[in-house]
PDB file of C-alpha atoms in Angstrom:
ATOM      1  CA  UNK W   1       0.000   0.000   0.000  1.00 88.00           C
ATOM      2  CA  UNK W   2       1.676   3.415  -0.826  1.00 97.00           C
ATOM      3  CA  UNK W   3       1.777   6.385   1.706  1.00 98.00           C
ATOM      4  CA  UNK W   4       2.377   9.839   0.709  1.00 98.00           C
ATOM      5  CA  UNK W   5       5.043  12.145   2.706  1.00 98.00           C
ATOM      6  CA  UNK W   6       4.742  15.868   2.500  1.00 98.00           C
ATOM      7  CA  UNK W   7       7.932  16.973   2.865  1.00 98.00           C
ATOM      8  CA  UNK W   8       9.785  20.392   3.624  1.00 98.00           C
ATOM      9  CA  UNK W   9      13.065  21.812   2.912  1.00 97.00           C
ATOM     10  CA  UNK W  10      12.975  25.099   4.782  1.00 96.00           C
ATOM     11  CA  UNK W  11      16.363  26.687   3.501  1.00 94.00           C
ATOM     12  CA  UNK W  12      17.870  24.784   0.257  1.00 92.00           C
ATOM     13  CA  UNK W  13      21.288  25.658   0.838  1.00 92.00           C
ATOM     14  CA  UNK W  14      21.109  23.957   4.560  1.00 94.00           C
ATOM     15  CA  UNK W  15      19.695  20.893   3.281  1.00 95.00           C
ATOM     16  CA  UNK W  16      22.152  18.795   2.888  1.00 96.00           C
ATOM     17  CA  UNK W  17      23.859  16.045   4.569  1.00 96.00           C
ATOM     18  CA  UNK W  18      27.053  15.691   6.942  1.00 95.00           C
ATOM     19  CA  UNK W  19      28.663  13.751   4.091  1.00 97.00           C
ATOM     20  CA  UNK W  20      28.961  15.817   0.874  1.00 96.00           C
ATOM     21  CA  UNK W  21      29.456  12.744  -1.386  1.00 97.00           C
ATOM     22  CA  UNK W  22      26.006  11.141  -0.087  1.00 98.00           C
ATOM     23  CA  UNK W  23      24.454  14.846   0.049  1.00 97.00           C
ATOM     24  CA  UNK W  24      21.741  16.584  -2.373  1.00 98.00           C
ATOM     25  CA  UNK W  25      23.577  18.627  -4.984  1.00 96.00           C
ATOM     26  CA  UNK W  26      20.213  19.896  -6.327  1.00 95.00           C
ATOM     27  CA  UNK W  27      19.195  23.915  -5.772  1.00 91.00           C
ATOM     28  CA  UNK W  28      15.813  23.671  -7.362  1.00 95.00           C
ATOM     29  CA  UNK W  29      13.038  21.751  -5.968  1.00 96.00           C
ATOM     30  CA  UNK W  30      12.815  20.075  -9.331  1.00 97.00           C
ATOM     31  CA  UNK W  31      16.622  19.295  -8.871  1.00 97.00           C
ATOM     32  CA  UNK W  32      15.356  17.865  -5.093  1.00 98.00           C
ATOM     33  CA  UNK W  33      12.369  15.825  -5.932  1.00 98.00           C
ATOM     34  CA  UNK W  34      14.612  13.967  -8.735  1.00 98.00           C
ATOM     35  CA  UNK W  35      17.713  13.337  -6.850  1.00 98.00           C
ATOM     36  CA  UNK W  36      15.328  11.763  -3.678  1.00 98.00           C
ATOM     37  CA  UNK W  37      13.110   9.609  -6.305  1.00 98.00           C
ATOM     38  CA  UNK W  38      16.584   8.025  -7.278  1.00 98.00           C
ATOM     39  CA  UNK W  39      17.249   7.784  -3.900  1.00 98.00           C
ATOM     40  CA  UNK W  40      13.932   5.709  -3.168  1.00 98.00           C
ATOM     41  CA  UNK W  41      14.266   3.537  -6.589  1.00 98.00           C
ATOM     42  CA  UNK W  42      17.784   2.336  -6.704  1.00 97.00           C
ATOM     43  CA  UNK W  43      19.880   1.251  -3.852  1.00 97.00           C
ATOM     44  CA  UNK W  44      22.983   3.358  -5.009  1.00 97.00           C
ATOM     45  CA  UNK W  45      22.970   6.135  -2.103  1.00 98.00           C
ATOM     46  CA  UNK W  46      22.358   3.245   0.295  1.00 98.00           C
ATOM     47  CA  UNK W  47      24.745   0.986  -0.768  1.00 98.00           C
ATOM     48  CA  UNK W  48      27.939   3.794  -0.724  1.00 98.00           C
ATOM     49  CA  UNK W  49      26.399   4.640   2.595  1.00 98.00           C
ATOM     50  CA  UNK W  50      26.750   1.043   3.825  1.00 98.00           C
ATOM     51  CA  UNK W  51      30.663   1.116   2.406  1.00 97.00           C
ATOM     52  CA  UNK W  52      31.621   4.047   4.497  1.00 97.00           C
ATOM     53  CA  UNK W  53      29.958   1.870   7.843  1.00 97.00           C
ATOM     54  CA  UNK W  54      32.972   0.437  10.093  1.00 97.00           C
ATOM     55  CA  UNK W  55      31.087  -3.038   9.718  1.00 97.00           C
ATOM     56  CA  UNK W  56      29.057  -3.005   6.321  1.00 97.00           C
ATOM     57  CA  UNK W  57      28.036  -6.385   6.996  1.00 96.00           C
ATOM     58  CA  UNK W  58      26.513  -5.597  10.187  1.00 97.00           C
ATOM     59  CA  UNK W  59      24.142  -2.538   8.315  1.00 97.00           C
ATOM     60  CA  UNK W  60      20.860  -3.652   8.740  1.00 96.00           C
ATOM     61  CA  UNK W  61      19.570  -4.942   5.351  1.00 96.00           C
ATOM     62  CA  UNK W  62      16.015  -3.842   5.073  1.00 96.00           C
ATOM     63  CA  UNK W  63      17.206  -0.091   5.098  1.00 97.00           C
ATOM     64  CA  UNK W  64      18.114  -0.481   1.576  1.00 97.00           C
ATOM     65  CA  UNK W  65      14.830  -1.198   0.347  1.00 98.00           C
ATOM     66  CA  UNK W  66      13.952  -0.062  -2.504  1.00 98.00           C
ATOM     67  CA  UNK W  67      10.848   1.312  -4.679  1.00 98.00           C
ATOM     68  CA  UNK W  68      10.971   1.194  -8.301  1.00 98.00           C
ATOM     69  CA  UNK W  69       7.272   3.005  -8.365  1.00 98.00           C
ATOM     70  CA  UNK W  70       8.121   5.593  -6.085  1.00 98.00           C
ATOM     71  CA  UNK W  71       7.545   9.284  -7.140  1.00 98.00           C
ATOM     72  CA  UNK W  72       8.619  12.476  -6.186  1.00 98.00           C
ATOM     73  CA  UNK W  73       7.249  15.888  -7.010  1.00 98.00           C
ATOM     74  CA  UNK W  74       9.020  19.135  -6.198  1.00 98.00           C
ATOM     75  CA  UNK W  75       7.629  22.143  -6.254  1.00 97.00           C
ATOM     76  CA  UNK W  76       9.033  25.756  -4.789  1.00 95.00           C
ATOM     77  CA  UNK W  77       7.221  27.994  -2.460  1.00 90.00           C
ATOM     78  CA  UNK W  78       8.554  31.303  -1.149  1.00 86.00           C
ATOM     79  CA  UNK W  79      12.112  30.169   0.074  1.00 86.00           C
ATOM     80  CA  UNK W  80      10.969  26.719   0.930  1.00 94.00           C
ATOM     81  CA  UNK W  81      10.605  23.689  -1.497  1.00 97.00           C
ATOM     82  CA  UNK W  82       8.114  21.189  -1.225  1.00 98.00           C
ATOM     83  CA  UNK W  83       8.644  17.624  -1.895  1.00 98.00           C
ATOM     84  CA  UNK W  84       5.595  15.279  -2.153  1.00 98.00           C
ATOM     85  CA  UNK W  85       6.755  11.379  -1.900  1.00 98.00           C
ATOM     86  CA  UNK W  86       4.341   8.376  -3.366  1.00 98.00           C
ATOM     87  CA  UNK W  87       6.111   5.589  -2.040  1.00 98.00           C
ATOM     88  CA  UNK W  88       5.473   2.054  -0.592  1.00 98.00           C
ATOM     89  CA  UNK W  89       8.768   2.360   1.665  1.00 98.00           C
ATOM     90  CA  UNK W  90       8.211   2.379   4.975  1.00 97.00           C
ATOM     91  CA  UNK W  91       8.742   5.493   7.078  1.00 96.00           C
ATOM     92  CA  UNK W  92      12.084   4.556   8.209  1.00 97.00           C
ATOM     93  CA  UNK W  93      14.119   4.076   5.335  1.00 98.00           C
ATOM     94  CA  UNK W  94      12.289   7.328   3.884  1.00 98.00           C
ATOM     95  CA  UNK W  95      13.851   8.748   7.043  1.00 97.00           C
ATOM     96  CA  UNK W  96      17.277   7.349   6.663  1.00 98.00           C
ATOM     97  CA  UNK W  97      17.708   8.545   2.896  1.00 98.00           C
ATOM     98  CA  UNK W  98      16.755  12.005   3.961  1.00 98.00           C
ATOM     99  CA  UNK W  99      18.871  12.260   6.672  1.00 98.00           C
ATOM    100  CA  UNK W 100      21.564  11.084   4.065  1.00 98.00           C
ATOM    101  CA  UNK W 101      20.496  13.506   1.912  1.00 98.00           C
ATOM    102  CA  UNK W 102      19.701  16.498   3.725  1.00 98.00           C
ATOM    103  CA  UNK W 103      20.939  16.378   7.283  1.00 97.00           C
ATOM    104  CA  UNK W 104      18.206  17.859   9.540  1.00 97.00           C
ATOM    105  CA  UNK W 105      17.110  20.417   7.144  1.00 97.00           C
ATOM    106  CA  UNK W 106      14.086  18.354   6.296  1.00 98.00           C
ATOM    107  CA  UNK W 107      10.597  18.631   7.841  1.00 98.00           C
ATOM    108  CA  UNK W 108       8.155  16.023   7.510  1.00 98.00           C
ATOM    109  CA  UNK W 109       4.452  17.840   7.094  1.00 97.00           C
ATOM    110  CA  UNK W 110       2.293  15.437   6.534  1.00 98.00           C
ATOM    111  CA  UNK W 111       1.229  11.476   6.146  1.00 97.00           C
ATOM    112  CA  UNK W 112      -1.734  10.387   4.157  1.00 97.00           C
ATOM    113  CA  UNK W 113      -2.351   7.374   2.537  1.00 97.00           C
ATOM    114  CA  UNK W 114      -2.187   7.753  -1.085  1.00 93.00           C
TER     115      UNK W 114
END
């Protein structure tokens, strides 16, 4: 069953993550939505998270599911840009990609079933 996420990115240029090489590059929220819907399809920003772990094999495994229906629109507002996830990935490993992504410049809004 998919679940929608209304996301916020209050300030663009403070959303990103600790790690530049994992981090959004984007600076449009057309640039955001795109780069977190590859995030959510493919396992590729999970999987060179894992390598930089000090026990890879010990990463829990169902963090890099993945969705390979999962969509992301972006749209801007004011200063803030808007990100509205379709997904069937649980909340957590929406969490974890963010975080990845965008440090703690993210603000979840809103659940709803989709």
């Amino acid at each position: 069953m998919a679940t929608r996420y209304y996301i916020t990115l209050p300030d663009a240029e403070r959303a990103r993550g600790s790690d530049v090489s994992l981090s959004f590059r984007a600076v449009s929220a057309e640039g955001f939505a795109e780069e977190l819907q590859t995030a959510l399809r493919d396992d590729g920003l999970f999987e060179r998270w894992r390598a930089k772990q000090p026990e890879p094999d010990e990463v829990d495994p169902s963090l890099g599911a993945t969705d390979a229906d999962a969509s992301v629109h972006g749209e801007q507002r004011d200063l803030r840009q808007d990100l509205v996830v379709t997904t069937s990935l649980s909340g957590a490993v929406i969490k974890h990609r963010l975080r990845l992504l965008a440090g703690s410049g993210w603000e979840l809004r809103d659940v709803t079933a989709a």
